[in-house]
Every structure is written in structure tokens, then in C-alpha cells.
């Protein structure tokens, strides 16, 4: 097990090397732009991803409007290559309906280039962009590189080649980032695509997504302290669907505990 942070020195160097390789492929350029940005997702949003002017995933948060000069990744140039990747690997995204969502998105609406930097004056803690002291990398660009920096890339290639490609697990709100953006970035840098991406649903609470902003997060350690690890494992295995959203409340947990474990 390798617990790392994207603030680790090795990761920063890896992210900068990855950036340079995408530049060499002609896939990074600079332009002025204006977007609607969801702070919760840390991602720009198109109109098709909004309901009543708000993000589907974070309807409690106001969208920010960002207007500045940024670097962009040329995602639009990878539309056919991504579709070919999916056709050659029908189990690339699990469950299958998530892959079909991506296929439909690409075929019907196409892919747009996305911003991969922010002004350092606004976000000083980001990974510096190579050759431009005024910009830092946008969080999703450098964070995705974590998948390969964590296993040695680019300086320990023996270790990297032992593990890569890997199976990745992500929530249903990350299908575009994992199956589209990241795979195109890998192609640009000359690295093999991921082995497979498993997309799971949300564990909600009272019908709402758990989030710090809503204050409806349930502490699993408190449940373990009172009921034990096996009781919580049983509930998650028995009552939480691997691919669809499932609801979790302390009341439901106690009810299942008494009915299935204490009595049954």
C-alpha cells in the first residue's frame, strides 16, 4: 500500500514531466476563456450538465464564473482515438451503461478542449507550470497523473512497468475525468491506457449526497466503535449496491443490525 499526497515532491516532478510530454505532442495551448465552474466538483460545467443553473451533483452550491487566460488540453483531437479504445475494449468501463453514456456523449456532442491551468495569483498552492511562473496546473490535470506517479513514473520505470496498466475505481461523477480526459492525456504523453475503470454509485444519506457543505456525513469510525467492524462490513455488503446509489442512515443501520444480526 502506498499512501501519498499530490503535494509530494516526486508527484510534482512527475506532473511537470507529463505536462512537457503533452506540450511536445502539440496538445497544450493558451487562450482566454469564460466558464461556469462547480467548486464541489472542481470542474467546469457545460449547460447540459446543469439543472436550473446548478450542478447535478452539488445543487446546494452556487456556480462560479471564471474569466481569464489559461492553458488548454486539446481533447477535441482524441475523439476518434477514444471511441476506438472503447470498441477494442468493451469492458473498459464497468458497468457497461457508464461506457455507453460516454460513447453517446462523444458521438452526439463531441469533445471540447478543457482548461488545465489557473493563475498562480489566485491559486498559489498548485503545481507550477513548466516555463510559466504565472500559472499552476489545474487540480484535475495534476491529480490524474497521481495514478502513474504513485507507482514510480517517470524515474523508476521498472517499478512502473510492473504495475501499469491498473484497474481504477471512481465515483459516478468522475466518468468523464477518468474514461475520457485521463485516457486522452495518457495517449498524448505516449503511455498505455488504463486497464479498466470501475465506476461505483454514491452512498447517500437521507436521499442526499453526503458532503461537508451539507453537514450530513456519517462517521464510520463512530459506528465501528459502537457496533464493531464486522457489523458495518455486513451492512455495506448486504445493503449497498456496487454500481447504483444506496441510502445509508444510522437508523437504517441500527434496524438492519437488530433484524439481521442480533435477532436473525
PDB file of C-alpha atoms in Angstrom, residues 84-199:
ATOM      1  CA  UNK A  84     -11.554   3.152 -30.987  1.00  0.00           C
ATOM      2  CA  UNK A  85     -10.222   2.371 -27.498  1.00  0.00           C
ATOM      3  CA  UNK A  86     -13.750   1.654 -26.233  1.00  0.00           C
ATOM      4  CA  UNK A  87     -14.577  -0.508 -29.271  1.00  0.00           C
ATOM      5  CA  UNK A  88     -11.413  -2.565 -28.784  1.00  0.00           C
ATOM      6  CA  UNK A  89     -12.091  -2.968 -25.046  1.00  0.00           C
ATOM      7  CA  UNK A  90     -15.855  -3.447 -24.449  1.00  0.00           C
ATOM      8  CA  UNK A  91     -15.235  -3.997 -20.706  1.00  0.00           C
ATOM      9  CA  UNK A  92     -13.060  -0.898 -20.387  1.00  0.00           C
ATOM     10  CA  UNK A  93     -15.640   0.816 -18.155  1.00  0.00           C
ATOM     11  CA  UNK A  94     -17.766  -1.178 -15.706  1.00  0.00           C
ATOM     12  CA  UNK A  95     -20.763  -1.198 -15.505  1.00  0.00           C
ATOM     13  CA  UNK A  96     -21.416  -1.194 -19.256  1.00  0.00           C
ATOM     14  CA  UNK A  97     -24.086   1.505 -19.138  1.00  0.00           C
ATOM     15  CA  UNK A  98     -21.484   4.017 -17.941  1.00  0.00           C
ATOM     16  CA  UNK A  99     -19.380   3.319 -21.033  1.00  0.00           C
ATOM     17  CA  UNK A 100     -22.481   3.739 -23.203  1.00  0.00           C
ATOM     18  CA  UNK A 101     -23.062   7.146 -21.573  1.00  0.00           C
ATOM     19  CA  UNK A 102     -19.574   8.220 -22.613  1.00  0.00           C
ATOM     20  CA  UNK A 103     -19.953   6.878 -26.149  1.00  0.00           C
ATOM     21  CA  UNK A 104     -23.223   8.768 -26.573  1.00  0.00           C
ATOM     22  CA  UNK A 105     -21.694  11.955 -25.181  1.00  0.00           C
ATOM     23  CA  UNK A 106     -18.800  11.828 -27.636  1.00  0.00           C
ATOM     24  CA  UNK A 107     -20.890  10.892 -30.689  1.00  0.00           C
ATOM     25  CA  UNK A 108     -23.721  13.343 -30.065  1.00  0.00           C
ATOM     26  CA  UNK A 109     -21.935  16.390 -28.670  1.00  0.00           C
ATOM     27  CA  UNK A 110     -18.278  15.848 -29.435  1.00  0.00           C
ATOM     28  CA  UNK A 111     -15.400  16.713 -27.125  1.00  0.00           C
ATOM     29  CA  UNK A 112     -14.245  20.195 -26.184  1.00  0.00           C
ATOM     30  CA  UNK A 113     -10.752  21.201 -25.113  1.00  0.00           C
ATOM     31  CA  UNK A 114     -10.524  21.783 -21.367  1.00  0.00           C
ATOM     32  CA  UNK A 115      -8.639  24.192 -19.151  1.00  0.00           C
ATOM     33  CA  UNK A 116      -5.606  22.727 -17.387  1.00  0.00           C
ATOM     34  CA  UNK A 117      -4.134  25.742 -15.563  1.00  0.00           C
ATOM     35  CA  UNK A 118      -5.054  28.538 -13.184  1.00  0.00           C
ATOM     36  CA  UNK A 119      -3.348  31.841 -12.421  1.00  0.00           C
ATOM     37  CA  UNK A 120      -0.838  31.432  -9.604  1.00  0.00           C
ATOM     38  CA  UNK A 121      -2.019  34.713  -8.107  1.00  0.00           C
ATOM     39  CA  UNK A 122      -5.404  33.057  -7.458  1.00  0.00           C
ATOM     40  CA  UNK A 123      -4.201  29.553  -6.543  1.00  0.00           C
ATOM     41  CA  UNK A 124      -0.606  29.749  -5.244  1.00  0.00           C
ATOM     42  CA  UNK A 125      -0.528  26.179  -3.877  1.00  0.00           C
ATOM     43  CA  UNK A 126      -0.816  24.420  -7.273  1.00  0.00           C
ATOM     44  CA  UNK A 127       1.945  22.572  -9.130  1.00  0.00           C
ATOM     45  CA  UNK A 128       3.929  25.175 -11.151  1.00  0.00           C
ATOM     46  CA  UNK A 129       3.516  25.041 -14.930  1.00  0.00           C
ATOM     47  CA  UNK A 130       6.904  24.374 -16.565  1.00  0.00           C
ATOM     48  CA  UNK A 131       8.250  27.535 -18.164  1.00  0.00           C
ATOM     49  CA  UNK A 132       5.463  29.863 -16.951  1.00  0.00           C
ATOM     50  CA  UNK A 133       5.795  31.281 -13.436  1.00  0.00           C
ATOM     51  CA  UNK A 134       2.341  32.906 -13.633  1.00  0.00           C
ATOM     52  CA  UNK A 135       0.403  29.643 -13.915  1.00  0.00           C
ATOM     53  CA  UNK A 136      -0.136  26.492 -11.859  1.00  0.00           C
ATOM     54  CA  UNK A 137      -1.725  23.247 -13.005  1.00  0.00           C
ATOM     55  CA  UNK A 138      -5.464  22.820 -12.700  1.00  0.00           C
ATOM     56  CA  UNK A 139      -6.196  20.252  -9.997  1.00  0.00           C
ATOM     57  CA  UNK A 140      -7.663  17.583 -12.301  1.00  0.00           C
ATOM     58  CA  UNK A 141      -4.662  17.624 -14.625  1.00  0.00           C
ATOM     59  CA  UNK A 142      -2.036  17.040 -11.955  1.00  0.00           C
ATOM     60  CA  UNK A 143      -4.214  14.797  -9.751  1.00  0.00           C
ATOM     61  CA  UNK A 144      -4.830  12.295 -12.549  1.00  0.00           C
ATOM     62  CA  UNK A 145      -1.070  11.947 -13.038  1.00  0.00           C
ATOM     63  CA  UNK A 146      -1.086  10.558  -9.489  1.00  0.00           C
ATOM     64  CA  UNK A 147      -2.123   7.182 -10.923  1.00  0.00           C
ATOM     65  CA  UNK A 148       1.282   6.798 -12.543  1.00  0.00           C
ATOM     66  CA  UNK A 149       3.492   8.907 -10.249  1.00  0.00           C
ATOM     67  CA  UNK A 150       2.429   6.700  -7.309  1.00  0.00           C
ATOM     68  CA  UNK A 151       3.996   3.649  -8.983  1.00  0.00           C
ATOM     69  CA  UNK A 152       7.293   5.207  -9.988  1.00  0.00           C
ATOM     70  CA  UNK A 153       6.754   7.061 -13.256  1.00  0.00           C
ATOM     71  CA  UNK A 154       8.874   8.504 -14.806  1.00  0.00           C
ATOM     72  CA  UNK A 155      12.114   7.791 -12.910  1.00  0.00           C
ATOM     73  CA  UNK A 156      11.502   4.206 -11.728  1.00  0.00           C
ATOM     74  CA  UNK A 157      10.272   2.570 -14.912  1.00  0.00           C
ATOM     75  CA  UNK A 158      10.945  -0.970 -13.670  1.00  0.00           C
ATOM     76  CA  UNK A 159       8.507  -0.421 -10.849  1.00  0.00           C
ATOM     77  CA  UNK A 160       6.076   1.429 -13.095  1.00  0.00           C
ATOM     78  CA  UNK A 161       6.005  -1.308 -15.745  1.00  0.00           C
ATOM     79  CA  UNK A 162       5.440  -3.935 -13.048  1.00  0.00           C
ATOM     80  CA  UNK A 163       2.111  -2.343 -12.113  1.00  0.00           C
ATOM     81  CA  UNK A 164       0.852  -0.404 -15.122  1.00  0.00           C
ATOM     82  CA  UNK A 165      -1.771  -0.578 -16.525  1.00  0.00           C
ATOM     83  CA  UNK A 166      -4.019  -0.706 -13.448  1.00  0.00           C
ATOM     84  CA  UNK A 167      -7.705  -1.050 -12.604  1.00  0.00           C
ATOM     85  CA  UNK A 168      -9.078   2.281 -11.371  1.00  0.00           C
ATOM     86  CA  UNK A 169     -12.074   2.832  -9.087  1.00  0.00           C
ATOM     87  CA  UNK A 170     -14.041   6.073  -9.161  1.00  0.00           C
ATOM     88  CA  UNK A 171     -17.449   7.539  -8.351  1.00  0.00           C
ATOM     89  CA  UNK A 172     -20.168   8.064 -10.948  1.00  0.00           C
ATOM     90  CA  UNK A 173     -19.416  11.807 -11.051  1.00  0.00           C
ATOM     91  CA  UNK A 174     -15.920  11.075 -12.418  1.00  0.00           C
ATOM     92  CA  UNK A 175     -16.707   9.087 -15.570  1.00  0.00           C
ATOM     93  CA  UNK A 176     -15.698  11.938 -17.895  1.00  0.00           C
ATOM     94  CA  UNK A 177     -12.490  12.658 -15.996  1.00  0.00           C
ATOM     95  CA  UNK A 178     -11.392   9.017 -15.769  1.00  0.00           C
ATOM     96  CA  UNK A 179     -12.596   7.485 -19.048  1.00  0.00           C
ATOM     97  CA  UNK A 180     -12.199  10.497 -21.346  1.00  0.00           C
ATOM     98  CA  UNK A 181      -9.849  13.198 -20.076  1.00  0.00           C
ATOM     99  CA  UNK A 182      -7.301  10.897 -18.420  1.00  0.00           C
ATOM    100  CA  UNK A 183      -7.179   8.420 -21.297  1.00  0.00           C
ATOM    101  CA  UNK A 184      -6.602  11.209 -23.825  1.00  0.00           C
ATOM    102  CA  UNK A 185      -3.874  12.656 -21.620  1.00  0.00           C
ATOM    103  CA  UNK A 186      -2.164   9.251 -21.470  1.00  0.00           C
ATOM    104  CA  UNK A 187      -2.303   8.970 -25.256  1.00  0.00           C
ATOM    105  CA  UNK A 188      -0.787  12.437 -25.585  1.00  0.00           C
ATOM    106  CA  UNK A 189       2.079  11.525 -23.230  1.00  0.00           C
ATOM    107  CA  UNK A 190       2.720   8.244 -25.072  1.00  0.00           C
ATOM    108  CA  UNK A 191       1.609   5.999 -22.192  1.00  0.00           C
ATOM    109  CA  UNK A 192      -0.676   2.954 -22.467  1.00  0.00           C
ATOM    110  CA  UNK A 193      -4.283   3.468 -21.337  1.00  0.00           C
ATOM    111  CA  UNK A 194      -5.638   2.230 -18.023  1.00  0.00           C
ATOM    112  CA  UNK A 195      -6.551  -1.455 -17.809  1.00  0.00           C
ATOM    113  CA  UNK A 196     -10.129  -0.896 -16.649  1.00  0.00           C
ATOM    114  CA  UNK A 197     -12.246   1.699 -14.841  1.00  0.00           C
ATOM    115  CA  UNK A 198     -14.856   0.590 -12.302  1.00  0.00           C
ATOM    116  CA  UNK A 199     -17.498   3.236 -11.599  1.00  0.00           C
TER     117      UNK A 199
END
